[in-house]
Amino acid sequence: MREIEFIREQLSRQVNHWVLAANRLNNPNDLGSPDDWESLERYLRITLRRTLRESSQRLIQRAMRLQSELSVARTATDLKKVKKHIVEFRRTYLHTETTLDFYADTIATRGNPKIGDVLRVLDSLVFRSMKQVLDRLNQPTPNVLTYIDKGLGASILKAGLRLWDGGTVNPVAVIKIVRHNLMRPTSLVHEAGHQVAHITRWNQELAQRLESNLSTHPQVGKVWASWSSEIAADSFAFAHMGYAAIASLHDVLSGDDRFVFRFNRGDPHPLSYLRVLLGTAMCRRAYGAGPWDSLEHVWRRLYRLSSATPMVHKLVKASLPLLSEVVETCLYEPMASFGNRPLVELVNPERVSPIILLRLESELGDALYQSTHWLWTEALRLVALNGLQIAIHPEQMATLYSVQQEWILKLSNTLKAT
Amino acid sequence: MSGENINSPFMSLESFVYKDPEPMLLPQTNFAAPFEAKYLAEDGEAIDPEAEEYVVFLNELQDDEFGETLYELIGELTSKFEGIIENESVNQPNYRGEMLRRLEMYVDPLIKATESMLETMAQGAEQTDLRTMSDLEIDEFIDSYVLSEEQQVKFENWGFFKAIKKVAKKAVKKGVRLAKRGLKVAAKFGFGFVFRKLKKVAMQLMKKVVATAINKLPIYLRPAAHKLRKRYFGKEVELEEGNDSVIDVGQLQLEFNIQVAELIFADNELALEMEEEHYHNEESGIANPIRELSQAREVFIQNITNLNDQEDLLPHVEKFLPAILPALRIGIKLIGREKTIKYIAGYVAKLIRRLVGSRLSKPLADAIVRAGMGYFQLEVGSEQNEARLAGTAVAAIVEETVRKVADFPEYVHEDPQLLEGFVLEAFEQAAAKYLPQLLPEEAYLKKPRLRHDIKYRGVWLSRSGKGKSIVFKKYSKVPRVKISPHKARAIKTFRKNRLNKFLQDQLGLPEGQTIEAQVHLYELVSGSMLSQITKFEQNVPGLGTASPVAYDQLLPLTKEVAGLLLDEPELGQDVVPRFLASQQIGEIGQRYYFLEIEGMRPRVSVEGSKKMLSRSSQAHAILDFPKNQAQISLYLNEREAQELTTQLRDHQTIGAVMVSLSELLDEQVKSAFSGYQLKLIHGSVMPNSTFTALKRVPVKLLERLTTNVKELLGRGLSNFIKKNYEKLIQIAADPADGLTFQIILKDPLGMTKIGEALAGRITPADSNTVDAQLFDIQIVAGYARN
C-alpha cells in the first residue's frame, strides 16, 4: 500500500508539472510579443491565434485527463497505465511545442518593424496571386504568413497539411523568403504556385500530361513528370511575374557546374540547367524575342554540357527539343484542375509582358507609385515591373530596390490598419 | 521688429507690428448699422440682423470633421476607460471621480499642448494687431504654431488639437471683422483675451468629452443652447426629429460652437462670464444614468434568476423601472408620474411572471442557447452563465417594453385601459425580439408579429463588457447570403449610397461579381458606440478594433435592407434620415450589419496618423443664403479619380468621360441636397438641423434647385475638364487620395425662394429667377470641403 503511495507521489509531481507546462503554451503572448502579433494583419492574427489556441487546448485537455486518471488510479496496474500515458503525453507535448515554436519563430522575424512592414505586403501579394486563380475555381484562398530567413531559395509549409503534433492542420500558407531576395520577391509567387497546385491537385494532372505528351521519349517523359510539382510552381510564377520570375530564378540557380548539372532521381526540382531553359522557352512562347534570348545565350555559354555526366548529357540532349511541348502543356493546355481551362486563361502572362509593363509605367507615371488605387490593384504587376527593370538594367539595381521598398512601405501602411 | 520678438513661435509677417501689451480699447465711433436684415421671420417680423450674423457664424463653425474627431476621441477614451475598469471595482467610493482623473491624465499631453498653443497665440496677439491682418495672414499666424517633436510622441491622435486650431482661425477672422467695425469683446479687450477665453472653452469641451466617454449619455441640446435660441430667435426652434440618439457629437460640437460664438459676439465681459459659467456648470449636474441602469439591471437579473415560484416579482420590477427612464430622453416625461410607473410595473411583472424564477430560467436559457447555438458556445459554457442568459433576456424585454411605453402618446398614459392594451403590444414585440420561438407554430400563424423572422430563428442577445454594462445586442445567427451585383445596387447604405459602391470602393471587391458573405447583425443600446461594438468583436475577422477602418464597415440595417439582404424585413429597424447620415450618429435600437467576406481586405486610406476606410465619392453642398450662392465640393475617390484620368490619357471624348461622371454627379448631388451633406447658412436655421429646416421647403422647390445644380455642374465640369486636362492628370498623381472639384454657383435657380421658405414664408413653386451663373470651379488634390 505504502509502495503505491510512493509511486503516486512521483507520478503526481510529473502530472502536475505537465499540466502547468501545457497551460503555459496557451498564452499567445508567450509565443510572440504583442508587437509581433500586431504586425500581422488582423485577419491573419485571428486565424493563427484560433489555431494555436485549439492546439494548446487539445494538449491541456489531455493533461487534465491525465490528472483525472491519476486521481482515480487505485492499483499498481492503474498507476503503470498512468505512467505509460505520461510518457505518451510528453511526446505529444514536444510535438505541440514544435508546432507552436514554429509559428513563434516565424512571427518573431517581424520583430524589426521595417521587416514586419515589408512582410505584411508580401503576405498580401502571395494571397492575391492565389486568390486570382482559386476564386475562379470556387476554392477558398488560405491566408499567408511570410517570414524571413537565411538561405538561397524560398520554401513553403502548405496550408492544409497536418503539423508535428498530429492534430493541428496548418491554417495558413507559411512561406519563407530569403534575406537576399526581400526586395525581389518573385520566388514567393513560385511558392504560392505550390499551394495552388496542392489545392487544385494540379501536380498529379500535370505529371500525367507531361508523361503522355512526351511519350515519344518515355524515359525522358517520366523524368519530366517527376518534376511536375516544381514545374507547376515555375509556370504559376511565370504567368504572374513574366520575365522577372525567370531572371530571378536564373540568379538563384547560377551555382557551379556541379550544381547546375546535378541530377538526383526522386528530387522534384528539375535539373537547374533545363529549368532555366524552360523559363526562357516560356518567355519566347509568350512574348517572342526579348532579353531572355541573351540570358539563354550566356547560360549555355557559361555552363557547357561537356561538364555534365554522360547520363545528364543524354537527358539534356533529349529534353531540349521537348521544351516547347513542356511549355504548351504547362501554360496552354486545358486542365481539369482548372475547370478545363489552361493556366493562361486564369493568369494571363500577356499582362506582364515587357511591353505592357513598360507602357503601364510610362502611361501612369508618378501615379503608379503614388496612388493607393494603383498600389492596391497593381501590386503584383509592380513586382513584375520592378523585376523586369532589375533584369534589363542591373546597373540601376540599388535605385530600383529603393523604389520597390518605397511603394511596398506605402502599401504596408494601409494594410496595417486591416 | 523688436528684439523681444526673435523667439516668437510665429512667422514674421509684414503686418506684425509690435505694440505695447496694453488692452486695446478702441475709440467708440459712430459706425453705420453693421448688420443688414435679409430675411423676414415666419410671423412677418424682420429677423434681428445680429442674430442672422450670429447664426451664419455658428454655421461656419459647424464642421463634420470636428464631429468625427470628437467621436474618435470619445471612442478612444471609452476603450481606455474599459481597460481601466477591467482591473477596478466599479463599486469603489468616488469611482467616477477616479475614472475622470485617470482619463484626464491620459489626455494630459493633448490638453497641455492645446492650452500652450492658445496661450502662445494669446501672447502673440498681445504683441501684434491682428485687426490689421488679412485672412491669409491670420491663417499664417495660427498655422505657425506647430507641435514639437517632443510633444508629438506623447500622444497619438492630435485631431482635437488641429480642430481647435481650425476653430481659432474662424473665430479670429470673425472677431477681426467685427472689431474692424468697432464691435464686440475682441474690439474692447483685444485678441489676447479672445485666445485665453477660447482656451477655457476648449478645456471645458475636453472635460465634457471625457465625461461623455464615462457616462455615454445621450447628449441633449443643453439649456444654454435653448436659452440662446430664445434670445436670438425670440422663440423655441425645432430640433431634429427622431428618438434618442446614442452619442451625438454634433450636439456636443454645437454647444461648444455656441460658446465660441458667444465669445466673439458678447457685448461685454460680464455677459461672457455668465455664459461660460452656465456652460461649465451644466456638467456638474449630470448624473450617470447609464451606469446606474447597468447596476440596476444586474441586480434585477440576479433577483429574477433566483426567484422561487411563490416569491413576489413586483418589487423587483418596481425597483428596476425607475433606473430605465433616466437613460432615455423620452423617458423623462414619465419620471415623477409614480402612479403610471406603478401601473406599468404591475402589468409588466404579470407578463414576465411565466419567464422567470429558478424553475423556469433553465428551460428558457436552454432554448436561447439552442437559438444561438454555435456562435455563443464559447461564451456560455457554464450553468451560471446559461441561467444569466434567461435573466438578461427578460431584462431586455422589460427595458424594450418600457422604452416603447415611454414613447406612447399622452392620451394613452392617461387611460389605464388604453395603456394596458398598448403595454401588451409593446411587450409582445419586445418578446418576439429577445425570446426564442417557443410558442406552437399555430400561435405564430395566428399572430405573425409574435416572431420577427421565420428563416433564421435567432434571438437578439445582449453582449456585456467587463463592467457588466451592455455594450450592444447581437443577433444570435450569422446568416450566410449571396449578394449579386443587382442586389448590391438596390441596397442603400448611408446617405443613400449604394452597397455596390461600398463593396467596390471600401472593400476593394471587383464590380460585377456575386459575393458570398456572412452577415453579422448588431443593435445599438443606450450609451453604446459603433466603435465599441467593433472593438468587442475580437473573433470576427475584420473587426476587433475601435478603429474607423472597422466601424465604418458597419452599415445601416433598415427594414428595406433586411428584406433585400436577408429576406427578413423585420430584422431591420427603420430610423429617421439623420441617423442614416453616418456611423457617428445612431439611435437607440438602430441596427447595423457587417459583411464578413472570405479573403476580403478593406481598402484603407492614410491621412497623417489617421487611418480610415477609403472614402466613397461624395458631394457636399453649402447653400449660403446671405451670399446667394451654392458651394459644391464633388469628391472623386482615388479609384474614380484614376479611372477619370485614364480615360483622359486614352484621349477618350469628353462625352465618354462625362457619361462615366454623370451617374456619380446625379446620385451625389441628389444625396447632398436631400439633406445628408447639406449645410444651410441662413438666419432662420440653427446648425445641425438641416433635415428639420428642409421640411419647411416645398419639395418642388428643392427638386428644381437640385436639377438646376446638376445641369450647371454637368455643363461646367465638362468645360473645365476639356480645358484643364493636364492639370487633372497632374493632380491625380498627387499622393493624396482622390481629388475634389470645388464649385461655386452664383444665384442658382430657386435659391431665393428656398431662402424665403426657410424663413417660414412659403412661396409658390413658380419662379422667374434667371438661371445661375457658374461662378468658379477649382480642383484640389485629395479630400476637401468648402
Coordinates of N, CA and C in Angstrom, one line a residue, chain B residues 86-227:
Chain B
E86 N -11.5 47.0 -16.2 CA -11.2 45.6 -16.1 C -10.6 45.2 -14.8
N87 N -9.7 46.2 -14.3 CA -9.0 45.9 -13.1 C -9.5 46.6 -11.9
E88 N -10.6 47.3 -12.0 CA -11.1 48.0 -10.9 C -12.5 47.6 -10.5
S89 N -12.8 47.8 -9.2 CA -14.1 47.5 -8.8 C -15.0 48.8 -9.1
V90 N -16.1 48.6 -9.8 CA -16.9 49.7 -10.2 C -17.6 50.3 -8.9
N91 N -17.6 49.5 -7.9 CA -18.3 50.0 -6.7 C -17.5 50.7 -5.7
Q92 N -16.2 50.9 -6.1 CA -15.4 51.6 -5.1 C -15.8 53.1 -4.9
P93 N -15.6 53.6 -3.7 CA -16.1 55.0 -3.5 C -15.4 56.0 -4.4
N94 N -16.1 57.0 -4.8 CA -15.6 58.0 -5.7 C -15.1 57.5 -7.0
Y95 N -15.8 56.4 -7.4 CA -15.5 55.7 -8.6 C -15.4 56.6 -9.8
R96 N -16.4 57.5 -10.0 CA -16.5 58.3 -11.2 C -15.4 59.4 -11.2
G97 N -15.1 59.9 -10.0 CA -14.1 60.9 -9.8 C -12.7 60.3 -10.2
E98 N -12.5 59.1 -9.8 CA -11.2 58.4 -10.1 C -11.1 58.2 -11.6
M99 N -12.2 57.7 -12.2 CA -12.1 57.5 -13.6 C -11.8 58.8 -14.4
L100 N -12.5 59.8 -14.0 CA -12.3 61.1 -14.6 C -10.8 61.5 -14.5
R101 N -10.3 61.3 -13.3 CA -8.9 61.7 -13.1 C -8.0 60.9 -14.0
R102 N -8.2 59.6 -14.1 CA -7.3 58.8 -14.9 C -7.4 59.1 -16.4
L103 N -8.6 59.4 -16.8 CA -8.8 59.7 -18.3 C -8.2 61.1 -18.6
E104 N -8.4 62.0 -17.7 CA -7.8 63.3 -17.9 C -6.3 63.2 -17.9
M105 N -5.8 62.3 -17.1 CA -4.3 62.1 -17.1 C -3.9 61.6 -18.5
Y106 N -4.7 60.7 -19.0 CA -4.4 60.1 -20.3 C -4.3 61.2 -21.4
V107 N -5.3 62.1 -21.4 CA -5.3 63.1 -22.5 C -4.5 64.4 -22.1
D108 N -3.8 64.2 -21.0 CA -3.0 65.4 -20.5 C -2.1 66.0 -21.6
P109 N -1.3 65.2 -22.3 CA -0.5 65.8 -23.4 C -1.3 66.6 -24.4
L110 N -2.4 66.1 -24.7 CA -3.3 66.8 -25.6 C -3.8 68.1 -25.0
I111 N -4.2 68.1 -23.8 CA -4.7 69.3 -23.1 C -3.6 70.3 -23.0
K112 N -2.4 69.8 -22.5 CA -1.3 70.7 -22.3 C -0.9 71.4 -23.6
A113 N -0.8 70.6 -24.7 CA -0.4 71.2 -26.0 C -1.5 72.2 -26.5
T114 N -2.7 71.9 -26.3 CA -3.8 72.8 -26.7 C -3.7 74.1 -25.9
E115 N -3.6 74.0 -24.6 CA -3.5 75.1 -23.8 C -2.3 76.0 -24.1
S116 N -1.2 75.3 -24.3 CA 0.1 76.0 -24.6 C -0.1 76.7 -25.9
M117 N -0.7 76.1 -26.9 CA -0.9 76.7 -28.2 C -1.7 78.0 -28.1
L118 N -2.8 77.9 -27.4 CA -3.7 79.1 -27.3 C -3.1 80.2 -26.4
E119 N -2.3 79.8 -25.4 CA -1.6 80.8 -24.6 C -0.6 81.5 -25.4
T120 N 0.2 80.7 -26.2 CA 1.2 81.4 -27.0 C 0.6 82.3 -28.0
M121 N -0.6 81.9 -28.6 CA -1.3 82.7 -29.5 C -1.7 84.0 -28.8
A122 N -2.2 83.8 -27.6 CA -2.7 85.0 -26.8 C -1.5 86.0 -26.7
Q123 N -0.4 85.4 -26.3 CA 0.8 86.3 -26.1 C 1.2 87.0 -27.4
G124 N 1.1 86.2 -28.5 CA 1.5 86.7 -29.8 C 0.5 87.8 -30.2
A125 N -0.8 87.6 -29.9 CA -1.8 88.6 -30.2 C -1.7 89.9 -29.4
E126 N -1.1 89.8 -28.2 CA -0.9 91.0 -27.4 C 0.3 91.8 -28.0
Q127 N 1.1 91.2 -28.8 CA 2.2 92.0 -29.3 C 2.0 92.4 -30.8
T128 N 0.9 92.0 -31.3 CA 0.6 92.4 -32.7 C -0.8 92.8 -32.8
D129 N -1.1 93.6 -33.8 CA -2.5 94.0 -34.0 C -3.1 93.1 -35.1
L130 N -3.9 92.1 -34.6 CA -4.5 91.1 -35.5 C -5.5 91.8 -36.4
R131 N -6.1 92.9 -35.9 CA -7.2 93.6 -36.7 C -6.7 94.1 -38.0
T132 N -5.4 94.3 -38.1 CA -4.9 94.8 -39.4 C -4.6 93.7 -40.4
M133 N -4.7 92.5 -39.9 CA -4.3 91.3 -40.8 C -5.4 90.9 -41.8
S134 N -4.9 90.4 -42.9 CA -5.8 89.8 -43.9 C -6.1 88.4 -43.4
D135 N -7.1 87.7 -44.0 CA -7.5 86.3 -43.7 C -6.2 85.4 -43.8
L136 N -5.5 85.7 -44.9 CA -4.3 84.8 -45.2 C -3.3 85.0 -44.1
E137 N -3.1 86.2 -43.6 CA -2.1 86.4 -42.6 C -2.6 85.8 -41.3
I138 N -3.9 85.9 -41.0 CA -4.4 85.2 -39.8 C -4.1 83.7 -39.9
D139 N -4.4 83.1 -41.1 CA -4.1 81.7 -41.2 C -2.6 81.4 -40.9
E140 N -1.8 82.3 -41.5 CA -0.3 82.1 -41.3 C 0.1 82.2 -39.8
F141 N -0.5 83.2 -39.2 CA -0.3 83.5 -37.7 C -0.6 82.2 -36.9
I142 N -1.8 81.6 -37.2 CA -2.2 80.5 -36.4 C -1.5 79.2 -36.9
D143 N -1.3 79.0 -38.2 CA -0.6 77.8 -38.6 C 0.9 77.8 -38.2
S144 N 1.4 78.9 -37.8 CA 2.8 78.9 -37.4 C 3.1 78.2 -36.1
Y145 N 2.0 77.9 -35.4 CA 2.1 77.2 -34.2 C 2.1 75.7 -34.5
V146 N 3.2 75.0 -34.4 CA 3.2 73.6 -34.7 C 3.7 72.8 -33.5
L147 N 3.3 71.5 -33.4 CA 3.7 70.7 -32.3 C 5.2 70.4 -32.4
S148 N 5.8 70.4 -31.3 CA 7.2 70.0 -31.3 C 7.3 68.5 -31.4
E149 N 8.5 68.0 -31.8 CA 8.6 66.5 -31.9 C 8.4 65.9 -30.5
E150 N 8.9 66.6 -29.5 CA 8.8 66.0 -28.2 C 7.3 65.9 -27.8
Q151 N 6.5 66.9 -28.2 CA 5.0 66.8 -27.9 C 4.4 65.7 -28.7
Q152 N 4.8 65.6 -29.9 CA 4.1 64.6 -30.8 C 4.2 63.2 -30.3
V153 N 5.3 62.8 -29.8 CA 5.5 61.4 -29.4 C 4.7 61.1 -28.1
K154 N 4.2 62.1 -27.5 CA 3.5 61.8 -26.2 C 2.0 61.4 -26.4
F155 N 1.5 61.6 -27.6 CA 0.1 61.3 -27.8 C 0.0 60.9 -29.3
E156 N -1.1 60.1 -29.6 CA -1.2 59.7 -31.0 C -2.1 60.5 -31.8
N157 N -3.4 60.7 -31.3 CA -4.4 61.3 -32.1 C -4.5 62.8 -31.8
W158 N -4.0 63.6 -32.7 CA -4.0 65.0 -32.4 C -5.1 65.8 -33.1
G159 N -6.2 65.0 -33.5 CA -7.3 65.6 -34.2 C -7.9 66.8 -33.4
F160 N -8.0 66.6 -32.1 CA -8.7 67.7 -31.2 C -7.9 68.9 -31.3
F161 N -6.6 68.8 -31.2 CA -5.7 70.0 -31.3 C -5.8 70.7 -32.6
K162 N -5.9 69.9 -33.7 CA -6.0 70.5 -35.0 C -7.3 71.2 -35.2
A163 N -8.4 70.5 -34.6 CA -9.7 71.1 -34.8 C -9.8 72.4 -34.0
I164 N -9.2 72.5 -32.9 CA -9.3 73.8 -32.1 C -8.5 74.9 -32.8
K165 N -7.4 74.5 -33.5 CA -6.7 75.4 -34.3 C -7.6 76.0 -35.4
K166 N -8.3 75.1 -36.0 CA -9.2 75.5 -37.1 C -10.3 76.5 -36.6
V167 N -10.8 76.1 -35.4 CA -11.8 77.0 -34.8 C -11.2 78.3 -34.5
A168 N -10.0 78.3 -34.0 CA -9.3 79.6 -33.6 C -9.3 80.5 -34.9
K169 N -8.9 79.9 -36.0 CA -8.8 80.7 -37.2 C -10.2 81.3 -37.6
K170 N -11.2 80.5 -37.5 CA -12.5 81.1 -37.9 C -12.9 82.1 -36.9
A171 N -12.7 81.9 -35.6 CA -13.1 82.8 -34.6 C -12.4 84.1 -34.7
V172 N -11.1 84.0 -34.9 CA -10.3 85.3 -35.1 C -10.7 86.1 -36.3
K173 N -10.9 85.4 -37.4 CA -11.3 86.1 -38.6 C -12.6 86.8 -38.4
K174 N -13.5 86.1 -37.7 CA -14.8 86.8 -37.5 C -14.6 87.9 -36.5
G175 N -13.9 87.7 -35.5 CA -13.6 88.7 -34.5 C -13.0 89.9 -35.1
V176 N -12.0 89.7 -36.0 CA -11.4 90.8 -36.7 C -12.4 91.6 -37.5
R177 N -13.3 90.9 -38.2 CA -14.3 91.6 -39.0 C -15.2 92.5 -38.1
L178 N -15.6 91.9 -36.9 CA -16.4 92.6 -36.0 C -15.6 93.8 -35.4
A179 N -14.4 93.5 -35.0 CA -13.6 94.5 -34.4 C -13.3 95.7 -35.3
K180 N -13.2 95.4 -36.6 CA -13.0 96.5 -37.6 C -14.2 97.4 -37.6
R181 N -15.3 96.8 -37.2 CA -16.5 97.7 -37.1 C -16.7 98.2 -35.7
G182 N -15.7 98.0 -34.9 CA -15.7 98.5 -33.5 C -16.6 97.8 -32.6
L183 N -16.9 96.5 -33.0 CA -17.9 95.8 -32.3 C -17.3 94.7 -31.4
K184 N -18.0 94.4 -30.3 CA -17.9 93.2 -29.5 C -16.6 93.2 -28.7
V185 N -16.5 92.1 -28.0 CA -15.4 91.9 -27.0 C -14.0 92.1 -27.5
A186 N -13.8 91.5 -28.7 CA -12.5 91.5 -29.3 C -12.0 92.9 -29.5
A187 N -13.0 93.8 -29.9 CA -12.6 95.2 -30.1 C -12.2 95.9 -28.8
K188 N -12.9 95.4 -27.8 CA -12.7 96.1 -26.5 C -11.5 95.6 -25.7
F189 N -11.3 94.3 -25.8 CA -10.2 93.7 -24.9 C -9.1 93.1 -25.7
G190 N -9.2 93.0 -27.0 CA -8.1 92.5 -27.8 C -8.1 91.0 -28.0
F191 N -7.3 90.5 -28.8 CA -7.4 89.1 -29.2 C -6.6 88.2 -28.2
G192 N -5.7 88.8 -27.4 CA -5.1 88.0 -26.3 C -6.2 87.5 -25.4
F193 N -7.1 88.4 -25.1 CA -8.3 88.0 -24.3 C -9.1 86.9 -25.0
V194 N -9.3 87.0 -26.3 CA -10.1 86.1 -27.0 C -9.5 84.7 -26.9
F195 N -8.2 84.6 -27.2 CA -7.5 83.3 -27.2 C -7.5 82.7 -25.8
R196 N -7.4 83.5 -24.8 CA -7.4 82.9 -23.4 C -8.8 82.4 -23.1
K197 N -9.8 83.1 -23.5 CA -11.2 82.6 -23.3 C -11.4 81.3 -24.1
L198 N -10.9 81.3 -25.3 CA -11.1 80.2 -26.2 C -10.4 78.9 -25.5
K199 N -9.3 79.2 -24.9 CA -8.6 78.1 -24.2 C -9.5 77.5 -23.1
K200 N -10.2 78.4 -22.4 CA -11.0 78.0 -21.3 C -12.2 77.1 -21.9
V201 N -12.8 77.6 -22.9 CA -13.9 76.9 -23.5 C -13.5 75.6 -24.1
A202 N -12.3 75.5 -24.7 CA -11.8 74.3 -25.3 C -11.5 73.3 -24.2
M203 N -11.0 73.7 -23.0 CA -10.8 72.8 -21.9 C -12.1 72.3 -21.4
Q204 N -13.1 73.1 -21.3 CA -14.4 72.7 -20.9 C -15.0 71.6 -21.8
L205 N -14.7 71.8 -23.1 CA -15.2 70.8 -24.1 C -14.5 69.5 -23.8
M206 N -13.2 69.6 -23.6 CA -12.4 68.4 -23.3 C -13.0 67.6 -22.1
K207 N -13.3 68.4 -21.1 CA -13.9 67.8 -19.9 C -15.2 67.1 -20.2
K208 N -16.0 67.7 -21.1 CA -17.3 67.1 -21.5 C -17.0 65.8 -22.3
V209 N -16.0 65.8 -23.1 CA -15.7 64.7 -23.9 C -15.3 63.5 -23.0
V210 N -14.5 63.8 -22.0 CA -14.1 62.8 -21.0 C -15.3 62.2 -20.3
A211 N -16.2 63.2 -19.8 CA -17.4 62.8 -19.1 C -18.3 61.9 -20.0
T212 N -18.3 62.3 -21.2 CA -19.2 61.5 -22.2 C -18.7 60.1 -22.3
A213 N -17.3 60.0 -22.4 CA -16.8 58.6 -22.5 C -17.1 57.7 -21.3
I214 N -17.2 58.4 -20.2 CA -17.6 57.6 -19.0 C -19.1 57.3 -18.9
N215 N -19.8 58.4 -19.1 CA -21.3 58.3 -18.9 C -22.0 57.7 -20.1
K216 N -21.5 57.9 -21.3 CA -22.2 57.6 -22.6 C -23.6 58.1 -22.5
L217 N -23.7 59.3 -22.1 CA -25.1 59.9 -22.1 C -25.6 60.2 -23.5
P218 N -26.9 60.0 -23.7 CA -27.4 60.6 -24.9 C -27.2 62.1 -24.7
I219 N -26.7 62.8 -25.7 CA -26.4 64.2 -25.5 C -27.6 65.0 -25.9
Y220 N -28.2 65.8 -25.1 CA -29.3 66.6 -25.4 C -28.8 68.0 -25.6
L221 N -29.5 68.8 -26.4 CA -29.2 70.2 -26.5 C -29.4 70.8 -25.1
R222 N -28.4 71.3 -24.6 CA -28.5 71.7 -23.2 C -29.2 73.0 -23.0
P223 N -29.5 73.4 -21.8 CA -30.3 74.6 -21.5 C -29.6 75.8 -22.1
A224 N -28.3 75.8 -22.2 CA -27.6 77.0 -22.7 C -28.1 77.2 -24.2
A225 N -28.1 76.1 -24.9 CA -28.5 76.3 -26.3 C -29.9 76.7 -26.4
H226 N -30.8 76.2 -25.6 CA -32.2 76.6 -25.6 C -32.3 78.1 -25.4
K227 N -31.5 78.5 -24.4 CA -31.6 79.9 -24.0 C -31.2 80.8 -25.1

